[in-house]
Each structure stands twice: as structure tokens, then as C-alpha cells.
Coordinates of C-alpha atoms in Angstrom, one line a residue:
M43 CA 34.3 -61.5 -17.1
R44 CA 33.8 -57.7 -17.9
L45 CA 36.2 -55.1 -18.8
L46 CA 36.0 -51.4 -18.1
I47 CA 37.7 -49.1 -20.6
L48 CA 37.8 -45.7 -19.1
T49 CA 37.7 -43.1 -21.9
S50 CA 37.1 -39.5 -22.9
R51 CA 34.0 -39.8 -25.3
P52 CA 31.9 -43.1 -25.2
D53 CA 30.1 -41.6 -28.0
C54 CA 33.5 -41.6 -30.1
L55 CA 35.6 -44.2 -29.8
G56 CA 39.0 -44.0 -30.0
E57 CA 42.3 -45.7 -31.5
N58 CA 42.6 -48.0 -28.3
D59 CA 39.1 -48.2 -27.6
V60 CA 38.2 -49.8 -30.6
P61 CA 40.6 -52.7 -31.1
I62 CA 40.8 -53.2 -27.3
S63 CA 37.1 -53.9 -26.9
N64 CA 36.5 -55.5 -30.2
A65 CA 39.4 -58.2 -29.2
F66 CA 38.0 -58.9 -25.9
R67 CA 34.9 -59.1 -27.3
R68 CA 35.9 -62.0 -29.2
F69 CA 37.1 -63.4 -25.9
G70 CA 33.5 -63.3 -24.6
W71 CA 34.4 -60.6 -22.4
E72 CA 31.5 -58.0 -21.4
V73 CA 32.8 -54.4 -22.2
V74 CA 31.9 -51.3 -20.2
F75 CA 32.8 -48.0 -21.8
G76 CA 32.9 -45.8 -19.0
E77 CA 33.5 -41.7 -18.5
I78 CA 36.8 -40.5 -17.2
T79 CA 35.4 -37.4 -16.0
A80 CA 31.9 -39.1 -14.5
I81 CA 33.9 -40.9 -11.8
G82 CA 32.2 -41.0 -8.0
S83 CA 31.8 -43.0 -5.1
D84 CA 28.9 -44.5 -3.4
D85 CA 29.9 -44.7 0.3
Y86 CA 33.5 -45.0 -0.9
R87 CA 32.5 -47.8 -3.4
Y88 CA 33.7 -45.9 -6.9
F89 CA 32.0 -46.0 -10.2
T90 CA 31.6 -44.1 -13.2
R91 CA 28.7 -43.5 -15.9
G92 CA 29.1 -45.8 -18.6
V93 CA 27.7 -47.6 -21.5
Q94 CA 27.9 -52.1 -21.2
V95 CA 28.1 -53.2 -25.2
P96 CA 26.9 -57.0 -25.6
A97 CA 30.0 -59.4 -26.1
S98 CA 28.2 -60.2 -29.6
G99 CA 27.3 -57.5 -32.2
E100 CA 29.3 -56.0 -35.5
P101 CA 32.9 -54.7 -34.0
Y102 CA 33.2 -51.2 -34.0
Q103 CA 34.9 -48.4 -36.0
L104 CA 37.3 -45.8 -35.5
G105 CA 34.8 -43.2 -34.3
S106 CA 31.4 -45.1 -33.2
A107 CA 29.6 -44.3 -30.7
A108 CA 29.0 -46.7 -27.7
Q109 CA 25.5 -48.5 -28.2
G110 CA 24.3 -51.0 -25.3
T111 CA 22.8 -50.6 -21.6
R112 CA 23.4 -46.8 -20.4
G113 CA 24.1 -46.7 -16.1
L114 CA 26.4 -46.2 -13.3
Y115 CA 29.0 -49.2 -13.5
F116 CA 30.7 -49.9 -10.1
F117 CA 34.6 -50.8 -10.3
D118 CA 34.6 -53.6 -8.0
E119 CA 31.7 -55.4 -10.4
C120 CA 34.5 -55.3 -13.2
Q121 CA 37.3 -58.0 -13.6
L122 CA 39.8 -55.6 -15.0
V123 CA 40.1 -51.5 -15.7
W124 CA 42.0 -50.2 -18.5
V125 CA 42.5 -46.3 -18.7
N126 CA 42.7 -44.7 -22.1
S127 CA 42.3 -41.5 -21.0
G128 CA 43.4 -38.8 -18.4
G129 CA 40.9 -36.8 -16.6
P130 CA 40.9 -33.0 -17.7
P131 CA 43.2 -30.5 -15.5
S132 CA 40.0 -29.2 -13.5
V133 CA 39.1 -33.0 -12.1
A134 CA 42.8 -34.3 -12.8
R135 CA 43.9 -34.9 -9.1
D136 CA 40.2 -36.2 -7.5
V137 CA 40.1 -38.6 -10.6
W138 CA 43.6 -39.9 -10.3
Q139 CA 43.3 -40.1 -6.3
M140 CA 39.8 -42.0 -7.0
L141 CA 41.5 -44.6 -9.5
W142 CA 44.4 -45.2 -6.9
L143 CA 41.7 -46.3 -4.2
A144 CA 39.6 -48.0 -7.0
S145 CA 43.1 -49.7 -7.9
Q146 CA 43.1 -51.0 -4.7
H147 CA 40.5 -53.6 -4.7
T148 CA 40.1 -54.2 -8.7
P149 CA 43.2 -54.7 -11.1
F150 CA 44.4 -52.4 -14.0
V151 CA 46.0 -52.9 -16.6
N152 CA 48.5 -50.2 -16.0
S153 CA 48.9 -49.2 -12.0
I154 CA 47.9 -46.0 -11.5
E155 CA 50.8 -45.2 -9.3
G156 CA 53.1 -46.3 -12.2
T157 CA 51.5 -44.4 -14.8
L158 CA 51.3 -41.0 -12.7
F159 CA 55.2 -41.5 -12.3
L160 CA 56.6 -42.7 -15.7
E161 CA 54.8 -41.2 -18.0
T162 CA 56.9 -38.5 -18.1
K163 CA 60.2 -37.8 -19.6
H164 CA 61.7 -37.3 -16.5
A165 CA 61.5 -41.4 -16.3
L166 CA 63.5 -42.1 -19.2
G167 CA 66.6 -42.3 -16.5
N168 CA 65.2 -44.9 -14.5
L169 CA 63.8 -47.0 -17.0
V170 CA 66.3 -47.0 -20.0
P171 CA 70.0 -47.8 -20.2
K172 CA 72.1 -45.1 -20.6
E173 CA 73.7 -45.9 -24.0
N174 CA 69.9 -46.0 -25.5
R175 CA 69.2 -42.3 -24.2
A176 CA 70.0 -38.9 -24.9
F177 CA 72.0 -36.9 -22.9
A178 CA 68.7 -34.4 -21.0
Y179 CA 69.0 -31.2 -18.9
A180 CA 65.8 -30.5 -16.4
S181 CA 65.2 -27.5 -15.0
N182 CA 62.4 -24.6 -14.0
D183 CA 65.0 -22.1 -14.2
F184 CA 65.6 -20.7 -17.7
S185 CA 69.3 -19.4 -16.8
L186 CA 70.6 -22.6 -15.8
L187 CA 68.7 -23.9 -19.4
W188 CA 70.3 -21.2 -21.3
E189 CA 73.7 -21.5 -19.5
R190 CA 74.1 -25.4 -20.4
Y191 CA 72.9 -24.3 -23.9
R192 CA 75.6 -21.8 -24.5
Q193 CA 78.6 -24.2 -23.2
S194 CA 78.5 -26.6 -26.1
P195 CA 77.9 -24.1 -29.3
D196 CA 78.5 -27.0 -31.6
V197 CA 75.5 -29.3 -30.3
W198 CA 72.1 -29.4 -31.7
W199 CA 69.3 -29.5 -28.8
V200 CA 65.5 -30.3 -28.5
A201 CA 63.8 -28.3 -25.7
K202 CA 60.5 -29.5 -24.9
P203 CA 58.0 -29.8 -21.7
P204 CA 58.6 -33.2 -19.7
N205 CA 54.8 -33.4 -19.4
A206 CA 53.3 -32.9 -23.1
Y207 CA 52.1 -35.4 -25.2
C208 CA 51.8 -35.4 -29.3
G209 CA 54.4 -33.4 -29.9
Q210 CA 53.4 -30.4 -28.6
N211 CA 56.1 -27.5 -27.8
V212 CA 58.8 -29.6 -28.7
F213 CA 61.4 -27.1 -30.7
L214 CA 64.6 -28.0 -32.3
L215 CA 67.3 -25.7 -31.3
P216 CA 70.4 -25.3 -33.7
P217 CA 73.3 -23.8 -32.5
N218 CA 73.6 -19.9 -32.0
G219 CA 69.8 -20.1 -32.7
P220 CA 68.5 -16.6 -33.0
N221 CA 65.1 -17.5 -31.0
V222 CA 66.7 -20.3 -28.4
R223 CA 66.8 -17.5 -25.6
T224 CA 63.3 -16.6 -26.3
I225 CA 62.1 -20.1 -26.6
L226 CA 63.7 -21.2 -23.6
Q227 CA 62.2 -18.4 -21.9
C228 CA 58.6 -19.5 -23.1
L229 CA 58.8 -23.1 -21.6
T230 CA 60.1 -22.2 -18.6
G231 CA 57.2 -20.2 -17.7
N232 CA 58.6 -16.5 -18.8
A233 CA 59.3 -16.2 -15.3
D234 CA 62.5 -14.3 -15.4
A235 CA 60.6 -11.5 -17.6
Q236 CA 58.1 -11.4 -14.6
S237 CA 60.0 -9.8 -11.8
Q238 CA 58.3 -6.7 -10.7
F239 CA 61.5 -4.6 -11.1
G240 CA 63.0 -5.9 -14.1
G241 CA 66.2 -6.6 -15.1
L242 CA 68.3 -3.2 -14.7
A243 CA 71.9 -3.8 -12.9
E244 CA 70.9 -1.2 -10.3
R245 CA 67.9 -3.1 -9.3
E246 CA 69.3 -6.8 -8.8
D247 CA 69.5 -6.7 -5.3
L248 CA 65.9 -6.3 -5.1
V249 CA 65.6 -9.1 -7.5
T250 CA 67.6 -11.4 -5.3
E251 CA 65.7 -10.6 -2.2
S252 CA 62.0 -10.9 -3.9
Q253 CA 63.0 -14.2 -6.1
Y254 CA 61.6 -16.7 -3.1
G255 CA 58.5 -14.5 -2.4
Y256 CA 57.4 -14.5 -6.1
G257 CA 55.6 -11.7 -5.9
L258 CA 52.2 -10.6 -6.4
G259 CA 51.9 -13.0 -9.3
G260 CA 52.7 -16.0 -7.6
F261 CA 55.1 -19.0 -8.7
K262 CA 55.3 -19.1 -12.7
A263 CA 58.1 -20.8 -13.7
E264 CA 57.8 -24.1 -15.7
Y265 CA 59.9 -27.2 -16.0
A266 CA 61.3 -28.0 -19.1
I267 CA 63.9 -30.5 -20.6
L268 CA 67.0 -29.7 -23.1
Q269 CA 68.1 -32.7 -25.0
H270 CA 70.5 -33.7 -27.1
F271 CA 69.3 -33.8 -30.7
I272 CA 69.5 -37.6 -32.1
P273 CA 70.4 -37.6 -35.8
E274 CA 69.0 -41.2 -35.9
V275 CA 65.2 -39.5 -35.9
G276 CA 66.4 -38.3 -39.5
Q277 CA 66.0 -41.8 -40.6
G278 CA 62.1 -42.3 -38.9
E279 CA 60.9 -43.0 -35.5
K280 CA 59.0 -46.5 -35.0
R281 CA 56.4 -46.9 -32.5
V282 CA 56.5 -50.4 -30.4
I283 CA 53.2 -51.5 -28.6
V284 CA 54.6 -53.9 -26.0
A285 CA 52.1 -55.9 -23.8
C286 CA 53.1 -57.9 -20.8
G287 CA 56.6 -57.7 -21.7
Q288 CA 56.4 -58.8 -25.6
A289 CA 56.7 -56.5 -28.8
V290 CA 53.4 -57.3 -30.5
A291 CA 52.7 -54.5 -32.9
W292 CA 55.1 -51.7 -34.2
H293 CA 55.0 -49.4 -37.5
G294 CA 56.9 -46.6 -38.8
R295 CA 56.1 -43.0 -38.7
K296 CA 56.9 -40.3 -41.8
G297 CA 56.7 -36.8 -40.9
S298 CA 56.4 -33.9 -42.7
P299 CA 59.2 -32.7 -44.9
D300 CA 58.6 -29.1 -43.0
D301 CA 58.5 -30.3 -39.7
H302 CA 61.2 -31.9 -37.2
R303 CA 58.4 -33.9 -35.2
S304 CA 56.8 -37.4 -36.6
N305 CA 54.2 -37.8 -34.1
I306 CA 50.9 -38.9 -36.0
A307 CA 49.0 -36.0 -33.8
Q308 CA 51.8 -33.1 -36.1
G309 CA 50.4 -34.9 -39.3
A310 CA 52.9 -37.8 -39.8
K311 CA 51.7 -41.0 -41.3
P312 CA 52.0 -44.6 -40.2
I313 CA 54.1 -46.9 -42.7
P314 CA 55.0 -50.4 -42.5
V315 CA 58.6 -51.5 -40.9
D316 CA 60.4 -54.2 -40.3
L317 CA 61.4 -54.5 -36.4
H318 CA 64.9 -56.0 -36.2
P319 CA 66.0 -58.4 -33.4
A320 CA 68.0 -55.7 -31.3
E321 CA 64.9 -53.7 -31.6
I322 CA 62.7 -55.9 -30.2
E323 CA 65.4 -56.6 -27.5
L324 CA 65.2 -53.2 -26.3
A325 CA 61.7 -52.9 -26.6
E326 CA 60.8 -55.7 -24.6
L327 CA 63.6 -54.7 -21.6
I328 CA 61.6 -51.6 -21.4
G329 CA 58.7 -53.7 -21.5
R330 CA 59.7 -55.9 -18.5
K331 CA 61.2 -53.1 -16.5
L332 CA 57.8 -51.4 -16.9
M333 CA 56.0 -54.8 -15.8
K334 CA 57.7 -54.3 -12.0
Y335 CA 55.6 -51.2 -11.7
G336 CA 52.8 -52.4 -12.8
I337 CA 52.5 -51.3 -16.6
N338 CA 51.5 -53.9 -19.0
F339 CA 50.8 -51.8 -21.7
V340 CA 53.4 -49.1 -23.7
G341 CA 53.8 -47.4 -26.9
V342 CA 57.8 -47.3 -27.1
D343 CA 59.3 -44.3 -29.5
M344 CA 62.3 -45.6 -30.7
A345 CA 65.3 -44.2 -33.4
Y346 CA 67.6 -47.1 -32.7
P347 CA 69.7 -47.2 -30.8
Y348 CA 67.7 -44.8 -28.4
I349 CA 64.5 -44.7 -27.1
I350 CA 62.7 -41.2 -27.6
E351 CA 59.5 -41.6 -25.4
L352 CA 57.3 -43.8 -23.4
N353 CA 53.5 -43.5 -23.5
L354 CA 51.5 -45.3 -21.0
T355 CA 48.0 -43.4 -21.1
N356 CA 46.2 -44.6 -24.3
P357 CA 49.5 -45.1 -26.5
G358 CA 48.4 -44.9 -30.2
G359 CA 49.8 -47.9 -32.3
L360 CA 47.5 -50.7 -32.2
Y361 CA 45.4 -49.1 -35.0
D362 CA 48.2 -47.2 -36.8
A363 CA 50.2 -50.8 -37.0
Q364 CA 46.6 -52.1 -38.5
L365 CA 46.7 -49.5 -41.1
A366 CA 50.3 -49.7 -42.2
S367 CA 50.3 -53.6 -42.4
G368 CA 47.1 -54.6 -42.9
I369 CA 47.5 -56.7 -39.7
D370 CA 45.2 -56.7 -36.4
R371 CA 47.5 -57.7 -33.6
S372 CA 44.8 -56.9 -30.8
G373 CA 44.0 -60.4 -30.5
R374 CA 47.6 -61.3 -29.4
V375 CA 47.5 -58.2 -26.9
A376 CA 44.1 -59.1 -25.0
E377 CA 45.4 -62.9 -25.1
L378 CA 48.6 -61.7 -23.3
I379 CA 46.8 -59.5 -21.1
I380 CA 43.9 -61.9 -20.1
S381 CA 46.8 -64.7 -19.6
R382 CA 48.6 -62.2 -16.9
F383 CA 45.6 -61.1 -15.0
Q384 CA 44.2 -64.7 -14.5
E385 CA 47.6 -65.8 -13.3
H386 CA 47.6 -63.1 -11.0
G387 CA 44.0 -63.7 -9.9
D388 CA 44.9 -67.3 -9.0
S389 CA 48.2 -66.5 -7.6

């Protein structure tokens, strides 16, 4: 049996590459680390450049270089594909298109269509019960977001892009904040400030007439999410790894005192925590819903009773949970994934 793990750098294995590959190798699987940026096709058979590592041998560590047989590996010669990285912007569209086509013939741990359409903050309303998500407003029109903020003068908000990761461009907006207008303009692409006519009252007719033509610079607006701030975040977030609908690993995140974000990428530290029955039930409910869309591995961020975010492509958590607790849960993940896809293949 062969598992193809698609990653950004086989010469520097990441936090999911390492535990997942080690676990599958312990189960006797061959593992190929393929480059996400090197996908191609040979008469519409899809392949990637990669390294096949032996099932036996020393386990890999974070940052290890994959050692083994280098070559081109075809997707349809693998029994399972695990996507641990997205393609960079210059090739992302082609990469996702070819991955979807390859997935029509080879099983993927997380479906391409599920990953593309559900790994976004827009999707929380489709997957999370209303009582477990904060109110959110999405638009690429600065004036609409600004008006929504001004309508609730006593509310704290969080503003962020719907498709950013690792805490990038996440802003805490206090009531009557002096920089809120600027922040919302920035998140929506400064489109309102890019009119060739400016904002003077005597030019409003010209602005109105030209707003759908976008001007010489083209369409500049970007989407932003304006979301009620969740006070429970101050007590700490938890990352829960759910595999095939089961919560298998978790850790807390202790943020810096000078930052409202608790992302590991922003300097937060993983800490050991307990997961209470209600938290397990909620995480597994989300996991089961995602399985209907072909998603079998997810990192759920929660500050109970709220779900903060869902992470489908390379969600950190297995490695950090082991750092925090000293317990390696990767074997359980591999066991669940193997069992599910063996059942799928037999049916």
C-alpha cells in the first residue's frame, strides 16, 4: 500500500508530514513525499516529482529531509493521497484543477471540492450550529462594513479576511476605535480610496456612474469578515484534531500578553488541556458533518461554546499536541483513516 503525501518541501518536512508519515510507515505502508508545485500529466495521467521513503528505517523529525528513491510518481499508482499544502498563487488554480481530476480515480483523505469550498470562514454558517458561532457579516464593500460597525457602538468586533491563515490580518476592533475606518478600508482593498474622481460631493455623480466600470485600475475590492468578538477567547482557545469524526488529539494555546491572537504561527505556545465531554461532542459533530463532504481530517479551533475556525489543509495539531502532552496520537489517526478507506474500497 502506498500513501502519497503532497507537501511544499520534501527536503524540510512539516508538522503533519512527520507524524502522519511515521504512523503509516509503522503500519507497513510505503510513503511518497510529492511536491505540490511539481504536479503534471502524461496523456492525462497525473503525477508529481517526489521521494519514496522506505517503510522501515528511523522515524522522521520536524525539518528532516525525505531520504529515498527520487522520481516521478503517478497518483493512480497510490492507494491514498493526503494534501498537506496548497499551491502558491501563480499555479494554485492549475494545481487544484489537476488534483480534482486525479481524485476521480484515486482516493484523497480530504476531498478537493470539500477543501476548496469549506476551508473558508464563509463556511461556518453551513457547518456550525448557530448557537456555536459568532455573528458575522461579510462584504467587499467598505461602506457596508463601516455602517454595520457604527450601528453597534458598544460592541467589540474582529475583522479579518475570509481566506487567510495563521492569524494573518486579524484585527480587534474596540467601540469607537480611532483606526477602525482605516482597517476596514485596508481589508476591503482600499477600493473606496482608489476612485479616479476622489470623494468630493460635487463629484458624486461621476463616482456613481463609474463604479461598475472599475476605472483604469480594474476591480480592487477584497472581501472581509466582520465578526462579533468572543470573550471566551480570553480564556484560551483549543485546537482539536478530528479524524473520521472522532476527536483524537488536542491542545490549548497560550498567546502572548501583547497580542489578541492565539495562533502558534504568531508566537502562542501549545499547552496541555483537558477536553470536556461537551467539547468532544461539538468537535465530533462538526467532524461528522464534514465527512459528508469528503473531509476526514480537520483541525477545529474552539473557545467553547464557540467554534472559531476550521482548518482542512495541513491543520497543525498532531505535532503540537504531542509537544504539550507527551502523547503521540498519530497512530490512532492512521488507524482510523486506513480503516475508513479500506471499507470504502471494499464497498
